[in-house]
Amino acid sequence: MDQVIQNFHMNGGTSGTIILKTRSILEEAILSILPKLYNNSIISATISNKPRKTTIGIAELGCSSPNALLAISHILEIIYSKHYEFSSGVTPEILVFLNDLPSNDFNTLFKDVQKFCNELKRTKGDGFGPCFVAGMPGTFYGRLFPSDTLHIVHSSLSLHWSSQVPQGIEETNKGNFYIAKSSPPSVITAYLNQFKKDFMVFLECRSEELVDGGRMVLTLLGRSSSDPTSKDCCSFWELLAQSAHDMVLQGAIAEEKLNSFNIPKYFPSPEEVKTVIRNEGSFKIDQLEIFHVNWDGNDPKEDDNSMTNKLRSSISSANLFRAVSEPLLANHFGEDIIMDTLYGRLRERIEEYATTEKTEFTNLVISMTKVEKNLIL
């Protein structure tokens, strides 16, 4: 796990399209907890005969991209817009935790935090109480926060990354970077078991950190098919592996290096996600929806099928995939690999692939509620 944690980080940001697409689900989750949260504060203030502020704990998990602030901005906008409907004058204080791996670039993010807070103060004023923002480095496959401190947990495009490459597949998945049609059943089982183990730990940890009735909204890459080798989850990694194989033929990459590389990632089906949540037992699933986003980050509904746009899209897709995968490849293959050549070849393969196949990611968005402890049987 440590090696993956140290070497996986994002080069640059990702599209905010997915955050925009999940806004309505996020809004439903937030609005479901505000009445109870404010009522508890009002009751406490009445008993103590002292005004009491409401503290709302929010965690954004896997947030190295500045787009994390877009998600937080949406969350705060929803809270502030509905404040007076529930508060009866109780002023909320907001505590925002931004989490990612220690190896990720927090510097760019924190440079934007001050501007974000200043803009929040300018547009919302002081009447809503302060908003505190803090960084929380560490893997979310472990405890990050004290017990019963969070009300809202949000994560976008992070949970499909595993804590490590499944063990024991190096000799059986040669030539593939991920699950492929040529992968033996043992490789598929190993990837699924790694996902189940990681996701179970994630849920157990967040169950401790969320208050009863707290909400989580998670968006991750997945698949709509029950087949773990389906194109909607495997085709990109196959194209990247083929591009690397081209460089093997050119003598730019050693074949044994190619054969020993596997990506620490899994694209689950909705049923696989549901099964782990039910087995863990701390959460009730409120919504689970599927939507699609193009490889280049755009909405498929806005597609332009012209050749010019397909070329532009293939360039954008290759650049996006490079941001995601280059750190892992560079660590595995070493300094000798020529990244410009590899991802240039990938762009050509994407452009060719797009003439006959859809270039879309399948995204799963899951909204769930932490069940009160005395209700868990």
Short mmCIF file of C-alpha atoms in Angstrom, two decimals:
data_model
loop_
_atom_site.label_atom_id
_atom_site.label_comp_id
_atom_site.label_asym_id
_atom_site.label_seq_id
_atom_site.Cartn_x
_atom_site.Cartn_y
_atom_site.Cartn_z
CA MET A 1 0.00 0.00 0.00
CA ASP A 2 2.75 2.47 0.91
CA GLN A 3 4.32 2.35 -2.55
CA VAL A 4 1.04 3.15 -4.26
CA ILE A 5 0.30 5.92 -1.77
CA GLN A 6 3.70 7.51 -2.34
CA ASN A 7 3.63 7.32 -6.13
CA PHE A 8 0.04 7.99 -7.07
CA HIS A 9 -0.89 11.61 -7.54
CA MET A 10 -2.73 13.67 -10.10
CA ASN A 11 -0.90 15.90 -12.57
CA GLY A 12 -3.27 18.80 -12.83
CA GLY A 13 -7.04 18.91 -12.46
CA THR A 14 -9.99 16.94 -13.78
CA SER A 15 -13.19 18.12 -15.36
CA GLY A 16 -15.94 19.61 -13.22
CA THR A 17 -18.60 18.02 -15.45
CA ILE A 18 -19.22 15.17 -13.01
CA ILE A 19 -19.57 17.51 -10.05
CA LEU A 20 -22.19 19.48 -11.95
CA LYS A 21 -24.04 16.32 -12.94
CA THR A 22 -24.32 15.11 -9.35
CA ARG A 23 -25.42 18.43 -7.87
CA SER A 24 -29.09 17.48 -7.44
CA ILE A 25 -28.18 14.28 -5.56
CA LEU A 26 -25.79 16.22 -3.33
CA GLU A 27 -28.49 18.80 -2.64
CA GLU A 28 -30.98 16.12 -1.58
CA ALA A 29 -28.43 14.65 0.82
CA ILE A 30 -27.67 18.01 2.43
CA LEU A 31 -31.29 19.06 2.78
CA SER A 32 -32.11 15.78 4.48
CA ILE A 33 -29.80 16.48 7.42
CA LEU A 34 -30.26 20.24 7.96
CA PRO A 35 -33.60 20.13 9.85
CA LYS A 36 -32.39 17.60 12.42
CA LEU A 37 -29.05 19.38 12.79
CA TYR A 38 -30.65 22.75 13.51
CA ASN A 39 -33.34 21.26 15.74
CA ASN A 40 -30.71 19.65 17.95
CA SER A 41 -28.90 22.99 18.30
CA ILE A 42 -32.11 24.82 19.15
CA ILE A 43 -33.03 22.23 21.79
CA SER A 44 -29.55 22.45 23.33
CA ALA A 45 -29.70 26.24 23.36
CA THR A 46 -33.12 26.15 25.03
CA ILE A 47 -31.94 23.78 27.75
CA SER A 48 -28.79 25.76 28.49
CA ASN A 49 -30.50 29.12 27.96
CA LYS A 50 -27.49 30.20 25.89
CA PRO A 51 -27.26 30.87 22.15
CA ARG A 52 -25.46 28.04 20.44
CA LYS A 53 -23.94 27.95 17.01
CA THR A 54 -24.46 24.97 14.74
CA THR A 55 -21.22 23.35 13.53
CA ILE A 56 -21.43 21.49 10.24
CA GLY A 57 -18.53 19.15 9.51
CA ILE A 58 -17.83 18.49 5.82
CA ALA A 59 -15.13 16.25 4.32
CA GLU A 60 -14.06 16.28 0.69
CA LEU A 61 -12.05 13.08 0.08
CA GLY A 62 -9.51 12.80 -2.73
CA CYS A 63 -9.36 16.50 -3.49
CA SER A 64 -5.95 17.37 -4.97
CA SER A 65 -7.70 19.05 -7.90
CA PRO A 66 -8.91 22.66 -7.44
CA ASN A 67 -12.26 21.31 -8.66
CA ALA A 68 -12.67 20.11 -5.07
CA LEU A 69 -13.48 23.72 -4.21
CA LEU A 70 -16.21 23.62 -6.84
CA ALA A 71 -17.83 20.75 -4.97
CA ILE A 72 -17.42 22.53 -1.62
CA SER A 73 -18.82 25.70 -3.15
CA HIS A 74 -21.95 23.80 -4.20
CA ILE A 75 -22.32 22.29 -0.73
CA LEU A 76 -22.01 25.66 1.00
CA GLU A 77 -24.34 27.34 -1.47
CA ILE A 78 -27.01 24.76 -0.67
CA ILE A 79 -26.50 25.18 3.10
CA TYR A 80 -26.58 28.96 2.92
CA SER A 81 -29.58 29.13 0.58
CA LYS A 82 -31.65 26.95 2.94
CA HIS A 83 -30.24 28.34 6.19
CA TYR A 84 -33.22 30.46 7.23
CA GLU A 85 -35.75 27.73 6.49
CA PHE A 86 -34.39 25.60 9.32
CA SER A 87 -32.21 27.69 11.59
CA SER A 88 -34.60 30.02 13.49
CA GLY A 89 -31.66 32.38 13.77
CA VAL A 90 -29.05 29.79 14.74
CA THR A 91 -25.87 30.66 12.86
CA PRO A 92 -23.88 27.79 11.35
CA GLU A 93 -20.15 27.47 11.57
CA ILE A 94 -18.70 25.40 8.74
CA LEU A 95 -15.68 23.14 9.14
CA VAL A 96 -14.33 21.83 5.82
CA PHE A 97 -11.67 19.11 5.62
CA LEU A 98 -9.82 18.66 2.34
CA ASN A 99 -8.25 15.21 2.13
CA ASP A 100 -5.82 13.59 -0.25
CA LEU A 101 -2.66 11.51 -0.19
CA PRO A 102 0.43 13.24 1.27
CA SER A 103 2.22 12.92 -2.09
CA ASN A 104 -0.42 14.99 -3.87
CA ASP A 105 -0.05 18.68 -4.58
CA PHE A 106 -1.83 20.55 -1.80
CA ASN A 107 0.06 23.76 -2.61
CA THR A 108 -2.05 24.71 -5.62
CA LEU A 109 -5.21 23.84 -3.75
CA PHE A 110 -4.35 25.89 -0.68
CA LYS A 111 -3.42 28.88 -2.83
CA ASP A 112 -7.01 28.84 -4.02
CA VAL A 113 -8.52 28.31 -0.56
CA GLN A 114 -7.84 31.88 0.60
CA LYS A 115 -9.41 33.32 -2.53
CA PHE A 116 -12.31 30.96 -2.04
CA CYS A 117 -12.84 32.06 1.57
CA ASN A 118 -12.56 35.74 0.67
CA GLU A 119 -15.14 35.34 -2.07
CA LEU A 120 -17.41 33.46 0.33
CA LYS A 121 -17.18 36.28 2.86
CA ARG A 122 -17.81 38.89 0.16
CA THR A 123 -20.91 37.20 -1.24
CA LYS A 124 -22.42 35.72 1.93
CA GLY A 125 -21.34 38.26 4.53
CA ASP A 126 -20.57 37.63 8.18
CA GLY A 127 -24.07 36.66 9.21
CA PHE A 128 -23.56 33.00 8.52
CA GLY A 129 -20.58 32.51 10.78
CA PRO A 130 -17.05 31.58 9.78
CA CYS A 131 -15.99 28.83 7.41
CA PHE A 132 -12.83 27.00 8.51
CA VAL A 133 -10.87 25.04 5.92
CA ALA A 134 -8.20 22.50 6.87
CA GLY A 135 -6.07 19.96 5.02
CA MET A 136 -6.12 16.34 6.10
CA PRO A 137 -3.40 14.33 4.33
CA GLY A 138 -3.68 10.55 4.41
CA THR A 139 -5.34 7.58 2.74
CA PHE A 140 -9.09 7.31 3.13
CA TYR A 141 -8.61 3.55 3.47
CA GLY A 142 -8.07 4.27 7.14
CA ARG A 143 -9.30 6.63 9.86
CA LEU A 144 -8.88 10.33 9.17
CA PHE A 145 -11.18 12.17 11.60
CA PRO A 146 -12.39 11.87 15.21
CA SER A 147 -15.57 9.91 15.85
CA ASP A 148 -18.93 11.58 15.22
CA THR A 149 -17.51 14.80 13.76
CA LEU A 150 -18.72 14.76 10.15
CA HIS A 151 -22.17 15.51 8.78
CA ILE A 152 -21.42 15.36 5.05
CA VAL A 153 -18.80 13.32 3.20
CA HIS A 154 -18.28 13.87 -0.51
CA SER A 155 -15.85 12.21 -2.90
CA SER A 156 -15.63 12.46 -6.67
CA LEU A 157 -13.52 10.21 -8.91
CA SER A 158 -11.30 8.74 -6.21
CA LEU A 159 -12.81 5.55 -4.82
CA HIS A 160 -12.16 3.44 -7.91
CA TRP A 161 -8.45 3.67 -7.02
CA SER A 162 -7.34 0.75 -4.90
CA SER A 163 -4.96 0.87 -1.97
CA GLN A 164 -2.61 -1.45 -3.88
CA VAL A 165 -2.31 -3.65 -6.95
CA PRO A 166 -3.96 -7.01 -6.22
CA GLN A 167 -1.31 -9.46 -5.09
CA GLY A 168 -0.32 -12.47 -7.16
CA ILE A 169 -1.32 -11.26 -10.64
CA GLU A 170 2.08 -10.22 -12.00
CA GLU A 171 2.74 -13.58 -13.64
CA THR A 172 -0.79 -14.21 -14.88
CA ASN A 173 -1.80 -10.87 -16.43
CA LYS A 174 1.18 -10.29 -18.70
CA GLY A 175 0.75 -7.67 -21.40
CA ASN A 176 -2.31 -6.13 -19.74
CA PHE A 177 -2.43 -3.05 -17.56
CA TYR A 178 -5.84 -3.93 -16.14
CA ILE A 179 -8.50 -6.61 -16.62
CA ALA A 180 -8.83 -7.59 -20.27
CA LYS A 181 -10.53 -10.30 -22.32
CA SER A 182 -7.26 -12.24 -22.18
CA SER A 183 -7.03 -12.04 -18.37
CA PRO A 184 -7.60 -15.37 -16.58
CA PRO A 185 -10.45 -15.62 -14.02
CA SER A 186 -7.95 -15.46 -11.15
CA VAL A 187 -6.99 -11.91 -12.15
CA ILE A 188 -10.62 -10.79 -12.24
CA THR A 189 -11.23 -12.36 -8.83
CA ALA A 190 -8.13 -10.70 -7.37
CA TYR A 191 -9.22 -7.26 -8.58
CA LEU A 192 -12.75 -7.73 -7.24
CA ASN A 193 -11.52 -8.97 -3.86
CA GLN A 194 -9.17 -5.98 -3.55
CA PHE A 195 -12.08 -3.62 -4.25
CA LYS A 196 -14.30 -5.36 -1.70
CA LYS A 197 -11.60 -5.21 0.96
CA ASP A 198 -10.81 -1.53 0.34
CA PHE A 199 -14.41 -0.38 0.08
CA MET A 200 -15.35 -2.27 3.24
CA VAL A 201 -12.55 -0.52 5.18
CA PHE A 202 -13.62 2.83 3.72
CA LEU A 203 -17.20 2.34 4.89
CA GLU A 204 -16.16 1.15 8.35
CA CYS A 205 -13.96 4.22 8.85
CA ARG A 206 -16.53 6.71 7.61
CA SER A 207 -19.16 5.05 9.80
CA GLU A 208 -17.07 5.94 12.84
CA GLU A 209 -16.47 9.51 11.69
CA LEU A 210 -20.00 10.44 10.57
CA VAL A 211 -22.72 11.37 13.04
CA ASP A 212 -25.86 9.23 13.07
CA GLY A 213 -27.94 10.27 10.10
CA GLY A 214 -24.89 11.77 8.36
CA ARG A 215 -24.76 11.54 4.59
CA MET A 216 -22.22 10.42 2.00
CA VAL A 217 -22.29 11.13 -1.73
CA LEU A 218 -19.66 9.17 -3.66
CA THR A 219 -18.98 9.28 -7.38
CA LEU A 220 -16.62 6.74 -8.91
CA LEU A 221 -15.85 5.22 -12.27
CA GLY A 222 -17.57 1.91 -12.73
CA ARG A 223 -19.39 -0.14 -15.31
CA SER A 224 -23.01 -0.74 -16.23
CA SER A 225 -22.39 -4.30 -17.43
CA SER A 226 -22.10 -7.32 -15.16
CA ASP A 227 -19.08 -8.34 -17.26
CA PRO A 228 -15.85 -7.03 -15.65
CA THR A 229 -14.12 -7.23 -19.06
CA SER A 230 -16.68 -5.01 -20.81
CA LYS A 231 -15.54 -2.12 -22.99
CA ASP A 232 -17.07 0.56 -20.79
CA CYS A 233 -14.45 -0.10 -18.12
CA CYS A 234 -11.49 -1.76 -19.84
CA SER A 235 -10.98 -0.25 -23.28
CA PHE A 236 -8.88 2.73 -22.21
CA TRP A 237 -6.36 0.62 -20.32
CA GLU A 238 -6.18 -1.79 -23.24
CA LEU A 239 -5.36 1.11 -25.57
CA LEU A 240 -2.66 2.33 -23.19
CA ALA A 241 -1.19 -1.18 -22.88
CA GLN A 242 -1.18 -1.50 -26.66
CA SER A 243 0.59 1.86 -26.94
CA ALA A 244 3.23 0.66 -24.48
CA HIS A 245 3.59 -2.58 -26.48
CA ASP A 246 4.33 -0.48 -29.56
CA MET A 247 7.24 1.00 -27.62
CA VAL A 248 8.42 -2.50 -26.67
CA LEU A 249 8.63 -3.32 -30.37
CA GLN A 250 10.66 -0.13 -30.84
CA GLY A 251 13.01 -1.11 -28.02
CA ALA A 252 11.99 1.88 -25.89
CA ILE A 253 10.42 -0.26 -23.13
CA ALA A 254 11.65 -3.59 -21.78
CA GLU A 255 9.06 -6.34 -22.29
CA GLU A 256 9.47 -7.65 -18.74
CA LYS A 257 8.63 -4.16 -17.45
CA LEU A 258 5.49 -4.13 -19.57
CA ASN A 259 4.43 -7.57 -18.37
CA SER A 260 4.82 -6.70 -14.70
CA PHE A 261 2.76 -3.51 -14.68
CA ASN A 262 -0.85 -3.51 -13.41
CA ILE A 263 -2.95 -0.53 -12.46
CA PRO A 264 -4.30 -0.27 -8.84
CA LYS A 265 -7.84 0.44 -9.89
CA TYR A 266 -11.21 -1.32 -10.18
CA PHE A 267 -14.39 -0.38 -12.03
CA PRO A 268 -17.24 -1.95 -10.01
CA SER A 269 -20.76 -2.70 -11.15
CA PRO A 270 -23.74 -1.24 -9.26
CA GLU A 271 -24.50 -4.63 -7.76
CA GLU A 272 -20.93 -5.06 -6.49
CA VAL A 273 -21.14 -1.66 -4.80
CA LYS A 274 -24.52 -2.47 -3.25
CA THR A 275 -23.28 -5.82 -1.96
CA VAL A 276 -20.36 -4.31 -0.04
CA ILE A 277 -22.55 -1.55 1.45
CA ARG A 278 -25.13 -4.08 2.59
CA ASN A 279 -22.51 -6.44 4.02
CA GLU A 280 -20.83 -3.65 5.98
CA GLY A 281 -24.20 -2.70 7.42
CA SER A 282 -23.73 0.88 8.65
CA PHE A 283 -25.37 2.68 5.73
CA LYS A 284 -28.70 2.80 3.96
CA ILE A 285 -28.53 3.40 0.20
CA ASP A 286 -30.75 6.34 -0.75
CA GLN A 287 -29.84 6.63 -4.42
CA LEU A 288 -27.56 4.83 -6.86
CA GLU A 289 -27.51 6.19 -10.38
CA ILE A 290 -25.45 5.70 -13.53
CA PHE A 291 -24.43 8.43 -15.95
CA HIS A 292 -21.86 8.79 -18.70
CA VAL A 293 -19.12 11.32 -19.40
CA ASN A 294 -16.85 11.39 -22.43
CA TRP A 295 -13.21 10.44 -22.07
CA ASP A 296 -12.33 14.09 -22.67
CA GLY A 297 -14.52 15.16 -19.74
CA ASN A 298 -17.41 16.55 -21.78
CA ASP A 299 -21.07 15.63 -21.60
CA PRO A 300 -21.97 13.06 -24.32
CA LYS A 301 -25.17 15.03 -24.99
CA GLU A 302 -23.03 17.87 -26.29
CA ASP A 303 -21.18 15.66 -28.77
CA ASP A 304 -20.14 16.99 -32.14
CA ASN A 305 -19.34 14.03 -34.41
CA SER A 306 -17.27 16.02 -36.89
CA MET A 307 -13.78 14.76 -37.65
CA THR A 308 -12.33 18.01 -36.30
CA ASN A 309 -14.03 17.48 -32.97
CA LYS A 310 -13.00 13.81 -32.80
CA LEU A 311 -9.37 14.85 -33.30
CA ARG A 312 -9.69 17.55 -30.65
CA SER A 313 -11.40 15.08 -28.31
CA SER A 314 -8.68 12.43 -28.77
CA ILE A 315 -6.00 14.99 -27.88
CA SER A 316 -7.94 16.08 -24.78
CA SER A 317 -8.57 12.46 -23.80
CA ALA A 318 -4.90 11.52 -24.12
CA ASN A 319 -3.90 14.56 -22.04
CA LEU A 320 -6.47 13.69 -19.36
CA PHE A 321 -5.31 10.07 -19.19
CA ARG A 322 -1.73 11.24 -19.02
CA ALA A 323 -2.55 13.35 -15.96
CA VAL A 324 -4.08 10.30 -14.30
CA SER A 325 -1.62 7.56 -15.24
CA GLU A 326 1.78 9.15 -15.90
CA PRO A 327 3.00 9.19 -12.26
CA LEU A 328 2.40 5.45 -11.90
CA LEU A 329 3.95 4.60 -15.26
CA ALA A 330 6.97 6.82 -14.66
CA ASN A 331 7.57 5.18 -11.30
CA HIS A 332 7.33 1.67 -12.76
CA PHE A 333 9.15 2.12 -16.06
CA GLY A 334 11.72 4.63 -14.83
CA GLU A 335 13.14 7.80 -16.28
CA ASP A 336 14.02 6.17 -19.61
CA ILE A 337 10.44 5.95 -20.88
CA ILE A 338 9.59 8.77 -23.30
CA MET A 339 6.18 9.91 -22.14
CA ASP A 340 5.55 12.21 -25.10
CA THR A 341 5.97 9.25 -27.43
CA LEU A 342 3.79 6.93 -25.34
CA TYR A 343 0.88 9.34 -25.01
CA GLY A 344 1.25 10.52 -28.59
CA ARG A 345 0.73 6.90 -29.65
CA LEU A 346 -2.20 6.67 -27.25
CA ARG A 347 -3.83 9.69 -28.89
CA GLU A 348 -3.55 8.01 -32.28
CA ARG A 349 -5.14 4.83 -30.92
CA ILE A 350 -7.95 6.78 -29.26
CA GLU A 351 -8.66 8.64 -32.50
CA GLU A 352 -8.84 5.34 -34.39
CA TYR A 353 -10.93 3.68 -31.68
CA ALA A 354 -13.42 6.57 -31.63
CA THR A 355 -14.38 5.99 -35.27
CA THR A 356 -16.23 2.78 -34.33
CA GLU A 357 -16.73 2.79 -30.54
CA LYS A 358 -18.10 5.08 -27.85
CA THR A 359 -15.46 6.83 -25.81
CA GLU A 360 -17.42 7.21 -22.60
CA PHE A 361 -16.77 6.53 -18.96
CA THR A 362 -19.52 4.98 -16.87
CA ASN A 363 -19.94 6.77 -13.55
CA LEU A 364 -21.72 5.53 -10.46
CA VAL A 365 -23.04 8.03 -7.93
CA ILE A 366 -24.14 6.62 -4.59
CA SER A 367 -25.94 8.60 -1.91
CA MET A 368 -26.26 6.92 1.48
CA THR A 369 -27.21 7.65 5.08
CA LYS A 370 -25.45 6.42 8.19
CA VAL A 371 -28.00 4.38 10.11
CA GLU A 372 -28.39 5.25 13.76
CA LYS A 373 -26.49 2.76 15.92
CA ASN A 374 -29.56 1.63 17.86
CA LEU A 375 -31.28 0.81 14.56
CA ILE A 376 -28.54 -1.53 13.30
CA LEU A 377 -29.55 -5.08 14.09
#
